[in-house]
């Protein structure tokens, strides 16, 4: 059985590995001339790490991941801690797998290396796709076509596959733009804490993590803005604009912006849950199916879950089209709930008024101090979920 995967990002490479492990002949078609990613950090929660291990990728990441000591929230302007919940070692005990930070490009490199071990010629770069037929024929920009038993559209927010399948509706602007930077820790006199830290503020928030075995600081800042910024992960923003967006904030955040070699800035979009993810033998995966805000740190992890679930449901299936319908039914409820939760988290982190912040973060701080296990329990449905154990 042959599968063509459109898109060589995290979701596409994971799907290729998962399918190959079940006997499929896979080909990953990436429009870019090389498999590259921007400098950015990811949080891989236990539900995602289980997939990393099942794919055989964990060893490729062993020297570059960072295990945070805790998940915490601080107030953006003062730096005052709202709550601090243990994570290092605790995640494994509570949810059955660790919680790691990883550089996005390190994860892509690890997935590509693992796929190369299994199928050395599986990735084709500079192969933009223009369309498909529901019977599994892929059409390329140069006019060539290829037949497959399965086509997977893992080609992101502006998916060519999704557009043909469901029409040209534009993604909806969420009213937020994001700043992102990675800074060597050696350049910072006051580095962010060795945690996954949310810094909450007035119509904006930031997240700091550590990458590359703790040698780099990762910064993501989300700011409410009526007009979207230019699209694209590689669009550079102005340092003065970033400093203005976080004016008066804790020096930890200000110094990160001041020392960032590059500051990328882009608009954040999502889509409402789609009515279907497949057309005949063609299926969607990852951001092509369910783009979401980064406020639950689940975008990449949900692509990993998609990839494993898709391959598992197809394993031994007599009817590929029926199996793709089952894939949608198994995934749509969970991904829609996480999309909604990500949007709700962004609103929670952006309390505008002083009274609003006191009224919301005060009880949260008390609850986390007195009943930390109950606060952790709010994540059980996300982190304890194990797609690798499903049949």
mmCIF file of C-alpha atoms in Angstrom:
data_model
loop_
_atom_site.group_PDB
_atom_site.id
_atom_site.type_symbol
_atom_site.label_atom_id
_atom_site.label_comp_id
_atom_site.label_asym_id
_atom_site.label_seq_id
_atom_site.Cartn_x
_atom_site.Cartn_y
_atom_site.Cartn_z
ATOM 1 C CA UNK A 1 0.000 0.000 0.000
ATOM 2 C CA UNK A 2 1.346 3.419 -0.941
ATOM 3 C CA UNK A 3 0.743 6.673 0.907
ATOM 4 C CA UNK A 4 1.650 10.147 -0.310
ATOM 5 C CA UNK A 5 1.944 12.686 2.510
ATOM 6 C CA UNK A 6 1.695 16.315 1.445
ATOM 7 C CA UNK A 7 3.807 18.394 3.822
ATOM 8 C CA UNK A 8 7.104 17.634 5.545
ATOM 9 C CA UNK A 9 6.462 19.221 8.928
ATOM 10 C CA UNK A 10 5.893 17.550 12.284
ATOM 11 C CA UNK A 11 2.537 16.032 11.344
ATOM 12 C CA UNK A 12 3.586 14.844 7.902
ATOM 13 C CA UNK A 13 6.835 13.215 9.027
ATOM 14 C CA UNK A 14 5.102 11.586 12.008
ATOM 15 C CA UNK A 15 2.401 10.178 9.755
ATOM 16 C CA UNK A 16 5.028 8.813 7.374
ATOM 17 C CA UNK A 17 6.836 7.017 10.213
ATOM 18 C CA UNK A 18 3.642 5.662 11.766
ATOM 19 C CA UNK A 19 2.409 4.343 8.422
ATOM 20 C CA UNK A 20 5.788 2.854 7.498
ATOM 21 C CA UNK A 21 5.898 0.992 10.820
ATOM 22 C CA UNK A 22 2.655 -0.672 9.727
ATOM 23 C CA UNK A 23 3.967 -1.745 6.356
ATOM 24 C CA UNK A 24 3.069 1.191 4.122
ATOM 25 C CA UNK A 25 5.290 2.491 1.348
ATOM 26 C CA UNK A 26 5.441 6.227 2.105
ATOM 27 C CA UNK A 27 6.444 9.322 0.165
ATOM 28 C CA UNK A 28 6.566 12.776 1.791
ATOM 29 C CA UNK A 29 6.194 15.647 -0.677
ATOM 30 C CA UNK A 30 7.390 18.989 0.704
ATOM 31 C CA UNK A 31 7.068 22.183 -1.338
ATOM 32 C CA UNK A 32 10.135 23.842 0.238
ATOM 33 C CA UNK A 33 13.612 23.047 -1.073
ATOM 34 C CA UNK A 34 14.630 21.618 2.321
ATOM 35 C CA UNK A 35 13.073 20.450 5.579
ATOM 36 C CA UNK A 36 13.672 23.545 7.686
ATOM 37 C CA UNK A 37 11.891 25.167 10.614
ATOM 38 C CA UNK A 38 12.109 28.570 12.242
ATOM 39 C CA UNK A 39 13.741 28.961 15.621
ATOM 40 C CA UNK A 40 10.898 28.258 18.005
ATOM 41 C CA UNK A 41 10.146 26.179 21.051
ATOM 42 C CA UNK A 42 7.538 23.499 21.624
ATOM 43 C CA UNK A 43 6.147 21.944 24.763
ATOM 44 C CA UNK A 44 5.658 18.208 24.372
ATOM 45 C CA UNK A 45 3.219 17.091 27.035
ATOM 46 C CA UNK A 46 2.946 13.440 28.150
ATOM 47 C CA UNK A 47 0.250 12.600 25.583
ATOM 48 C CA UNK A 48 2.626 13.719 22.830
ATOM 49 C CA UNK A 49 5.755 12.120 24.285
ATOM 50 C CA UNK A 50 4.057 8.723 24.210
ATOM 51 C CA UNK A 51 3.792 9.093 20.432
ATOM 52 C CA UNK A 52 7.425 10.243 20.179
ATOM 53 C CA UNK A 53 8.468 7.066 21.980
ATOM 54 C CA UNK A 54 6.201 4.823 19.914
ATOM 55 C CA UNK A 55 7.597 6.296 16.702
ATOM 56 C CA UNK A 56 11.141 5.485 17.837
ATOM 57 C CA UNK A 57 12.186 9.144 17.910
ATOM 58 C CA UNK A 58 12.909 9.615 21.627
ATOM 59 C CA UNK A 59 16.556 8.558 21.351
ATOM 60 C CA UNK A 60 17.142 11.159 18.635
ATOM 61 C CA UNK A 61 15.969 13.858 21.061
ATOM 62 C CA UNK A 62 17.602 12.651 24.265
ATOM 63 C CA UNK A 63 20.435 15.206 24.243
ATOM 64 C CA UNK A 64 18.393 18.263 23.278
ATOM 65 C CA UNK A 65 15.163 18.124 25.288
ATOM 66 C CA UNK A 66 14.691 20.066 28.525
ATOM 67 C CA UNK A 67 12.485 18.910 31.389
ATOM 68 C CA UNK A 68 10.987 21.947 33.173
ATOM 69 C CA UNK A 69 10.923 22.007 36.938
ATOM 70 C CA UNK A 70 7.348 23.273 37.023
ATOM 71 C CA UNK A 71 4.464 24.929 35.258
ATOM 72 C CA UNK A 72 3.849 28.379 36.668
ATOM 73 C CA UNK A 73 2.093 31.681 36.136
ATOM 74 C CA UNK A 74 3.428 35.132 36.937
ATOM 75 C CA UNK A 75 2.043 38.629 36.499
ATOM 76 C CA UNK A 76 3.671 40.229 33.487
ATOM 77 C CA UNK A 77 4.456 43.655 34.905
ATOM 78 C CA UNK A 78 5.579 42.732 38.412
ATOM 79 C CA UNK A 79 6.815 39.193 37.900
ATOM 80 C CA UNK A 80 4.856 38.167 40.995
ATOM 81 C CA UNK A 81 4.148 34.449 41.028
ATOM 82 C CA UNK A 82 0.493 33.384 40.897
ATOM 83 C CA UNK A 83 1.108 29.633 41.132
ATOM 84 C CA UNK A 84 3.922 27.108 40.794
ATOM 85 C CA UNK A 85 3.077 23.460 40.142
ATOM 86 C CA UNK A 86 5.800 20.771 40.083
ATOM 87 C CA UNK A 87 6.392 19.041 36.760
ATOM 88 C CA UNK A 88 9.873 17.479 36.689
ATOM 89 C CA UNK A 89 9.402 13.850 37.628
ATOM 90 C CA UNK A 90 5.799 14.543 38.628
ATOM 91 C CA UNK A 91 4.466 14.264 35.074
ATOM 92 C CA UNK A 92 5.818 10.736 34.717
ATOM 93 C CA UNK A 93 4.227 9.675 38.001
ATOM 94 C CA UNK A 94 0.831 11.261 37.365
ATOM 95 C CA UNK A 95 0.372 10.911 33.613
ATOM 96 C CA UNK A 96 2.713 8.054 32.728
ATOM 97 C CA UNK A 97 5.144 10.040 30.554
ATOM 98 C CA UNK A 98 7.421 13.080 30.994
ATOM 99 C CA UNK A 99 6.831 16.683 29.942
ATOM 100 C CA UNK A 100 9.605 18.149 27.785
ATOM 101 C CA UNK A 101 10.535 21.350 25.966
ATOM 102 C CA UNK A 102 12.150 20.974 22.546
ATOM 103 C CA UNK A 103 13.278 23.245 19.740
ATOM 104 C CA UNK A 104 10.921 22.873 16.800
ATOM 105 C CA UNK A 105 13.777 22.371 14.352
ATOM 106 C CA UNK A 106 15.284 19.681 16.611
ATOM 107 C CA UNK A 107 12.002 17.778 16.533
ATOM 108 C CA UNK A 108 11.757 18.040 12.745
ATOM 109 C CA UNK A 109 15.385 16.899 12.402
ATOM 110 C CA UNK A 110 14.737 13.944 14.722
ATOM 111 C CA UNK A 111 11.625 12.878 12.832
ATOM 112 C CA UNK A 112 13.459 13.200 9.513
ATOM 113 C CA UNK A 113 16.390 11.168 10.842
ATOM 114 C CA UNK A 114 14.078 8.417 12.076
ATOM 115 C CA UNK A 115 12.227 8.300 8.755
ATOM 116 C CA UNK A 116 15.568 8.141 6.911
ATOM 117 C CA UNK A 117 16.496 5.088 9.002
ATOM 118 C CA UNK A 118 13.285 3.369 7.947
ATOM 119 C CA UNK A 119 12.870 4.623 4.378
ATOM 120 C CA UNK A 120 15.952 6.511 3.129
ATOM 121 C CA UNK A 121 14.320 7.910 -0.017
ATOM 122 C CA UNK A 122 10.911 8.770 1.413
ATOM 123 C CA UNK A 123 11.227 12.575 1.440
ATOM 124 C CA UNK A 124 10.954 14.595 -1.774
ATOM 125 C CA UNK A 125 11.624 18.313 -1.348
ATOM 126 C CA UNK A 126 10.760 21.070 -3.841
ATOM 127 C CA UNK A 127 7.623 19.080 -4.802
ATOM 128 C CA UNK A 128 4.650 21.468 -4.525
ATOM 129 C CA UNK A 129 1.249 19.842 -4.931
ATOM 130 C CA UNK A 130 -1.593 21.504 -6.825
ATOM 131 C CA UNK A 131 -4.463 19.091 -6.190
ATOM 132 C CA UNK A 132 -5.750 15.549 -5.927
ATOM 133 C CA UNK A 133 -8.526 13.191 -6.938
ATOM 134 C CA UNK A 134 -10.584 11.383 -4.317
ATOM 135 C CA UNK A 135 -9.351 8.060 -5.727
ATOM 136 C CA UNK A 136 -5.815 8.919 -4.569
ATOM 137 C CA UNK A 137 -4.129 10.648 -7.509
ATOM 138 C CA UNK A 138 -1.860 13.558 -6.532
ATOM 139 C CA UNK A 139 -1.280 16.365 -9.004
ATOM 140 C CA UNK A 140 1.972 18.337 -8.836
ATOM 141 C CA UNK A 141 2.674 21.898 -9.964
ATOM 142 C CA UNK A 142 4.859 20.660 -12.818
ATOM 143 C CA UNK A 143 1.973 18.650 -14.288
ATOM 144 C CA UNK A 144 3.127 15.243 -13.090
ATOM 145 C CA UNK A 145 0.674 12.944 -11.328
ATOM 146 C CA UNK A 146 1.190 10.001 -8.994
ATOM 147 C CA UNK A 147 -1.227 7.327 -7.799
ATOM 148 C CA UNK A 148 -1.530 6.268 -4.171
ATOM 149 C CA UNK A 149 -3.813 4.202 -1.983
ATOM 150 C CA UNK A 150 -3.869 7.066 0.536
ATOM 151 C CA UNK A 151 -3.171 10.800 0.400
ATOM 152 C CA UNK A 152 -2.565 12.735 3.638
ATOM 153 C CA UNK A 153 -2.858 16.516 3.629
ATOM 154 C CA UNK A 154 -0.457 17.661 6.348
ATOM 155 C CA UNK A 155 0.215 20.980 4.631
ATOM 156 C CA UNK A 156 -0.722 23.441 7.334
ATOM 157 C CA UNK A 157 -3.128 26.324 7.870
ATOM 158 C CA UNK A 158 -3.401 27.214 4.176
ATOM 159 C CA UNK A 159 -3.594 23.599 3.050
ATOM 160 C CA UNK A 160 -4.027 23.051 -0.680
ATOM 161 C CA UNK A 161 -5.653 19.714 0.134
ATOM 162 C CA UNK A 162 -8.150 21.233 2.579
ATOM 163 C CA UNK A 163 -9.021 24.020 0.126
ATOM 164 C CA UNK A 164 -9.960 21.553 -2.603
ATOM 165 C CA UNK A 165 -11.792 19.304 -0.145
ATOM 166 C CA UNK A 166 -13.846 21.947 1.678
ATOM 167 C CA UNK A 167 -13.676 25.173 -0.319
ATOM 168 C CA UNK A 168 -11.785 28.436 -0.170
ATOM 169 C CA UNK A 169 -13.068 29.824 3.136
ATOM 170 C CA UNK A 170 -10.316 31.907 4.694
ATOM 171 C CA UNK A 171 -9.137 31.058 8.186
ATOM 172 C CA UNK A 172 -10.481 33.413 10.836
ATOM 173 C CA UNK A 173 -8.205 35.955 12.455
ATOM 174 C CA UNK A 174 -8.245 35.410 16.224
ATOM 175 C CA UNK A 175 -7.529 39.036 17.087
ATOM 176 C CA UNK A 176 -4.017 38.146 18.285
ATOM 177 C CA UNK A 177 -0.533 38.500 16.893
ATOM 178 C CA UNK A 178 2.421 36.530 18.219
ATOM 179 C CA UNK A 179 6.041 37.469 18.819
ATOM 180 C CA UNK A 180 8.599 34.687 18.982
ATOM 181 C CA UNK A 181 12.312 34.603 19.729
ATOM 182 C CA UNK A 182 15.044 32.246 20.916
ATOM 183 C CA UNK A 183 17.962 33.692 22.913
ATOM 184 C CA UNK A 184 21.119 31.947 24.203
ATOM 185 C CA UNK A 185 20.980 31.811 27.991
ATOM 186 C CA UNK A 186 24.605 33.002 28.142
ATOM 187 C CA UNK A 187 23.451 36.371 26.737
ATOM 188 C CA UNK A 188 20.986 36.990 29.568
ATOM 189 C CA UNK A 189 21.902 38.345 32.989
ATOM 190 C CA UNK A 190 18.391 37.630 34.254
ATOM 191 C CA UNK A 191 17.200 34.502 32.401
ATOM 192 C CA UNK A 192 13.653 33.216 32.694
ATOM 193 C CA UNK A 193 13.034 30.489 35.283
ATOM 194 C CA UNK A 194 13.634 26.838 34.334
ATOM 195 C CA UNK A 195 9.892 26.297 34.027
ATOM 196 C CA UNK A 196 7.051 26.540 31.569
ATOM 197 C CA UNK A 197 6.043 30.039 32.666
ATOM 198 C CA UNK A 198 3.010 32.067 31.572
ATOM 199 C CA UNK A 199 3.330 35.809 32.168
ATOM 200 C CA UNK A 200 -0.210 37.229 32.237
ATOM 201 C CA UNK A 201 -1.096 40.816 31.404
ATOM 202 C CA UNK A 202 -3.550 43.338 30.028
ATOM 203 C CA UNK A 203 -4.749 42.022 26.634
ATOM 204 C CA UNK A 204 -1.453 40.186 26.182
ATOM 205 C CA UNK A 205 0.608 37.420 27.675
ATOM 206 C CA UNK A 206 4.013 35.818 27.246
ATOM 207 C CA UNK A 207 5.348 32.296 27.683
ATOM 208 C CA UNK A 208 8.969 31.491 28.495
ATOM 209 C CA UNK A 209 10.574 28.061 28.322
ATOM 210 C CA UNK A 210 14.072 26.635 27.920
ATOM 211 C CA UNK A 211 15.411 24.679 24.946
ATOM 212 C CA UNK A 212 18.491 22.776 23.765
ATOM 213 C CA UNK A 213 19.108 21.015 27.096
ATOM 214 C CA UNK A 214 18.560 24.313 28.901
ATOM 215 C CA UNK A 215 21.077 26.415 26.970
ATOM 216 C CA UNK A 216 18.514 28.636 25.214
ATOM 217 C CA UNK A 217 15.529 30.688 26.359
ATOM 218 C CA UNK A 218 12.359 30.626 24.278
ATOM 219 C CA UNK A 219 9.947 33.577 24.252
ATOM 220 C CA UNK A 220 6.438 33.733 22.818
ATOM 221 C CA UNK A 221 4.364 36.878 23.298
ATOM 222 C CA UNK A 222 0.716 37.065 22.251
ATOM 223 C CA UNK A 223 -0.851 40.516 21.910
ATOM 224 C CA UNK A 224 -4.433 41.468 21.073
ATOM 225 C CA UNK A 225 -4.531 43.600 17.935
ATOM 226 C CA UNK A 226 -7.431 44.644 15.716
ATOM 227 C CA UNK A 227 -5.482 44.417 12.459
ATOM 228 C CA UNK A 228 -3.527 41.239 11.710
ATOM 229 C CA UNK A 229 0.212 41.326 11.181
ATOM 230 C CA UNK A 230 1.663 39.920 7.958
ATOM 231 C CA UNK A 231 1.301 36.144 7.738
ATOM 232 C CA UNK A 232 4.220 33.748 7.796
ATOM 233 C CA UNK A 233 6.446 32.230 10.452
ATOM 234 C CA UNK A 234 9.553 33.859 8.992
ATOM 235 C CA UNK A 235 8.270 37.453 8.943
ATOM 236 C CA UNK A 236 10.582 39.570 11.076
ATOM 237 C CA UNK A 237 9.135 42.252 13.309
ATOM 238 C CA UNK A 238 10.607 45.443 14.716
ATOM 239 C CA UNK A 239 12.360 45.259 18.078
ATOM 240 C CA UNK A 240 10.929 48.681 18.936
ATOM 241 C CA UNK A 241 7.419 47.380 18.259
ATOM 242 C CA UNK A 242 7.997 44.339 20.468
ATOM 243 C CA UNK A 243 9.380 46.499 23.284
ATOM 244 C CA UNK A 244 6.394 48.818 22.974
ATOM 245 C CA UNK A 245 4.005 45.860 23.182
ATOM 246 C CA UNK A 246 5.587 44.790 26.493
ATOM 247 C CA UNK A 247 6.430 48.240 27.858
ATOM 248 C CA UNK A 248 6.648 48.276 31.647
ATOM 249 C CA UNK A 249 6.856 44.494 31.929
ATOM 250 C CA UNK A 250 9.163 42.535 34.183
ATOM 251 C CA UNK A 251 12.853 42.963 33.217
ATOM 252 C CA UNK A 252 13.075 39.240 32.401
ATOM 253 C CA UNK A 253 10.729 39.747 29.443
ATOM 254 C CA UNK A 254 12.229 43.071 28.393
ATOM 255 C CA UNK A 255 15.771 41.653 28.364
ATOM 256 C CA UNK A 256 14.664 38.691 26.260
ATOM 257 C CA UNK A 257 13.307 41.071 23.634
ATOM 258 C CA UNK A 258 16.383 43.300 23.793
ATOM 259 C CA UNK A 259 18.804 40.387 23.302
ATOM 260 C CA UNK A 260 16.847 38.404 20.720
ATOM 261 C CA UNK A 261 18.925 37.906 17.548
ATOM 262 C CA UNK A 262 15.673 37.748 15.533
ATOM 263 C CA UNK A 263 12.096 38.621 16.484
ATOM 264 C CA UNK A 264 9.435 36.968 14.340
ATOM 265 C CA UNK A 265 5.900 38.342 14.385
ATOM 266 C CA UNK A 266 2.798 36.947 12.722
ATOM 267 C CA UNK A 267 -0.977 36.911 12.973
ATOM 268 C CA UNK A 268 -2.698 33.966 14.638
ATOM 269 C CA UNK A 269 -5.548 32.264 12.794
ATOM 270 C CA UNK A 270 -7.766 29.297 13.465
ATOM 271 C CA UNK A 271 -10.808 27.583 11.953
ATOM 272 C CA UNK A 272 -14.016 26.304 13.446
ATOM 273 C CA UNK A 273 -14.202 22.499 13.624
ATOM 274 C CA UNK A 274 -14.560 21.100 10.105
ATOM 275 C CA UNK A 275 -17.514 18.907 9.067
ATOM 276 C CA UNK A 276 -15.172 16.235 7.711
ATOM 277 C CA UNK A 277 -11.481 15.513 7.288
ATOM 278 C CA UNK A 278 -11.562 13.188 4.307
ATOM 279 C CA UNK A 279 -12.667 12.892 0.719
ATOM 280 C CA UNK A 280 -12.484 9.365 -0.622
ATOM 281 C CA UNK A 281 -8.931 8.187 0.043
ATOM 282 C CA UNK A 282 -7.664 11.645 1.007
ATOM 283 C CA UNK A 283 -7.398 12.781 4.654
ATOM 284 C CA UNK A 284 -6.363 15.908 6.563
ATOM 285 C CA UNK A 285 -4.044 16.031 9.550
ATOM 286 C CA UNK A 286 -2.642 18.615 11.989
ATOM 287 C CA UNK A 287 -3.109 22.321 11.229
ATOM 288 C CA UNK A 288 -4.726 21.458 7.905
ATOM 289 C CA UNK A 289 -7.578 19.939 9.926
ATOM 290 C CA UNK A 290 -7.644 21.889 13.215
ATOM 291 C CA UNK A 291 -5.422 24.970 13.594
ATOM 292 C CA UNK A 292 -5.484 26.320 17.136
ATOM 293 C CA UNK A 293 -4.020 29.040 19.314
ATOM 294 C CA UNK A 294 -0.814 28.082 21.164
ATOM 295 C CA UNK A 295 -2.323 28.758 24.606
ATOM 296 C CA UNK A 296 -2.551 25.074 25.590
ATOM 297 C CA UNK A 297 0.750 24.148 23.896
ATOM 298 C CA UNK A 298 -1.061 21.372 22.014
ATOM 299 C CA UNK A 299 -0.723 22.234 18.309
ATOM 300 C CA UNK A 300 2.250 19.982 17.535
ATOM 301 C CA UNK A 301 1.107 17.364 20.042
ATOM 302 C CA UNK A 302 -2.295 17.039 18.417
ATOM 303 C CA UNK A 303 -0.595 16.529 15.042
ATOM 304 C CA UNK A 304 1.389 13.699 16.637
ATOM 305 C CA UNK A 305 -1.818 12.184 17.996
ATOM 306 C CA UNK A 306 -3.462 12.510 14.565
ATOM 307 C CA UNK A 307 -0.559 10.747 12.855
ATOM 308 C CA UNK A 308 -0.555 7.748 15.185
ATOM 309 C CA UNK A 309 -4.347 7.443 15.200
ATOM 310 C CA UNK A 310 -4.588 7.590 11.417
ATOM 311 C CA UNK A 311 -2.000 4.844 10.951
ATOM 312 C CA UNK A 312 -3.505 2.670 13.685
ATOM 313 C CA UNK A 313 -7.030 2.824 12.251
ATOM 314 C CA UNK A 314 -5.756 2.059 8.750
ATOM 315 C CA UNK A 315 -3.739 -0.929 9.979
ATOM 316 C CA UNK A 316 -5.350 -3.922 8.336
ATOM 317 C CA UNK A 317 -8.404 -1.947 7.200
ATOM 318 C CA UNK A 318 -10.228 -3.475 4.236
ATOM 319 C CA UNK A 319 -11.988 -0.204 3.350
ATOM 320 C CA UNK A 320 -9.721 2.871 3.430
ATOM 321 C CA UNK A 321 -12.564 5.342 2.957
ATOM 322 C CA UNK A 322 -14.507 3.856 5.884
ATOM 323 C CA UNK A 323 -11.351 3.877 8.019
ATOM 324 C CA UNK A 324 -10.828 7.582 7.300
ATOM 325 C CA UNK A 325 -14.366 8.228 8.489
ATOM 326 C CA UNK A 326 -13.503 6.424 11.739
ATOM 327 C CA UNK A 327 -10.337 8.518 12.044
ATOM 328 C CA UNK A 328 -12.427 11.696 11.900
ATOM 329 C CA UNK A 329 -14.951 10.422 14.416
ATOM 330 C CA UNK A 330 -12.217 9.437 16.853
ATOM 331 C CA UNK A 331 -10.357 12.731 16.612
ATOM 332 C CA UNK A 332 -12.888 15.519 16.004
ATOM 333 C CA UNK A 333 -14.321 15.730 19.524
ATOM 334 C CA UNK A 334 -10.933 15.895 21.202
ATOM 335 C CA UNK A 335 -9.357 18.386 18.804
ATOM 336 C CA UNK A 336 -12.443 20.637 18.882
ATOM 337 C CA UNK A 337 -12.343 20.665 22.682
ATOM 338 C CA UNK A 338 -8.642 21.571 22.660
ATOM 339 C CA UNK A 339 -9.241 24.309 20.080
ATOM 340 C CA UNK A 340 -11.895 25.798 22.370
ATOM 341 C CA UNK A 341 -9.692 25.380 25.437
ATOM 342 C CA UNK A 342 -6.790 27.133 23.737
ATOM 343 C CA UNK A 343 -8.977 30.131 22.936
ATOM 344 C CA UNK A 344 -10.329 30.168 26.503
ATOM 345 C CA UNK A 345 -6.805 30.101 27.945
ATOM 346 C CA UNK A 346 -5.812 33.108 25.856
ATOM 347 C CA UNK A 347 -8.762 35.036 27.292
ATOM 348 C CA UNK A 348 -7.838 33.912 30.813
ATOM 349 C CA UNK A 349 -4.264 35.161 30.416
ATOM 350 C CA UNK A 350 -5.442 38.554 29.067
ATOM 351 C CA UNK A 351 -7.532 39.938 31.942
ATOM 352 C CA UNK A 352 -7.671 43.671 31.270
ATOM 353 C CA UNK A 353 -8.815 45.210 34.550
ATOM 354 C CA UNK A 354 -7.050 45.161 37.898
ATOM 355 C CA UNK A 355 -10.215 43.886 39.587
ATOM 356 C CA UNK A 356 -10.537 41.188 36.956
ATOM 357 C CA UNK A 357 -7.003 40.002 37.598
ATOM 358 C CA UNK A 358 -7.438 40.024 41.370
ATOM 359 C CA UNK A 359 -10.782 38.248 41.184
ATOM 360 C CA UNK A 360 -9.504 35.530 38.869
ATOM 361 C CA UNK A 361 -5.842 34.983 39.734
ATOM 362 C CA UNK A 362 -6.310 35.318 43.513
ATOM 363 C CA UNK A 363 -8.461 32.197 43.927
ATOM 364 C CA UNK A 364 -6.239 30.410 41.416
ATOM 365 C CA UNK A 365 -3.174 31.137 43.542
ATOM 366 C CA UNK A 366 -4.880 29.934 46.716
ATOM 367 C CA UNK A 367 -6.167 26.779 45.030
ATOM 368 C CA UNK A 368 -2.770 25.891 43.593
ATOM 369 C CA UNK A 369 -1.120 26.390 46.990
ATOM 370 C CA UNK A 370 -3.650 24.407 49.028
ATOM 371 C CA UNK A 371 -4.811 21.801 46.508
ATOM 372 C CA UNK A 372 -2.106 21.394 43.824
ATOM 373 C CA UNK A 373 -3.315 17.924 42.884
ATOM 374 C CA UNK A 374 -6.761 19.285 42.050
ATOM 375 C CA UNK A 375 -5.227 21.932 39.784
ATOM 376 C CA UNK A 376 -3.122 19.292 38.048
ATOM 377 C CA UNK A 377 -6.287 17.223 37.637
ATOM 378 C CA UNK A 378 -7.656 19.823 35.224
ATOM 379 C CA UNK A 379 -5.069 18.584 32.719
ATOM 380 C CA UNK A 380 -5.745 14.888 33.206
ATOM 381 C CA UNK A 381 -8.024 14.615 30.167
ATOM 382 C CA UNK A 382 -5.304 16.136 27.983
ATOM 383 C CA UNK A 383 -2.104 14.611 29.341
ATOM 384 C CA UNK A 384 -3.305 11.140 30.325
ATOM 385 C CA UNK A 385 -4.797 10.461 26.895
ATOM 386 C CA UNK A 386 -2.861 7.666 25.172
ATOM 387 C CA UNK A 387 -3.469 7.197 21.461
ATOM 388 C CA UNK A 388 -0.717 4.567 21.314
ATOM 389 C CA UNK A 389 -2.824 2.291 23.514
ATOM 390 C CA UNK A 390 -5.970 2.576 21.412
ATOM 391 C CA UNK A 391 -7.056 -0.060 18.915
#
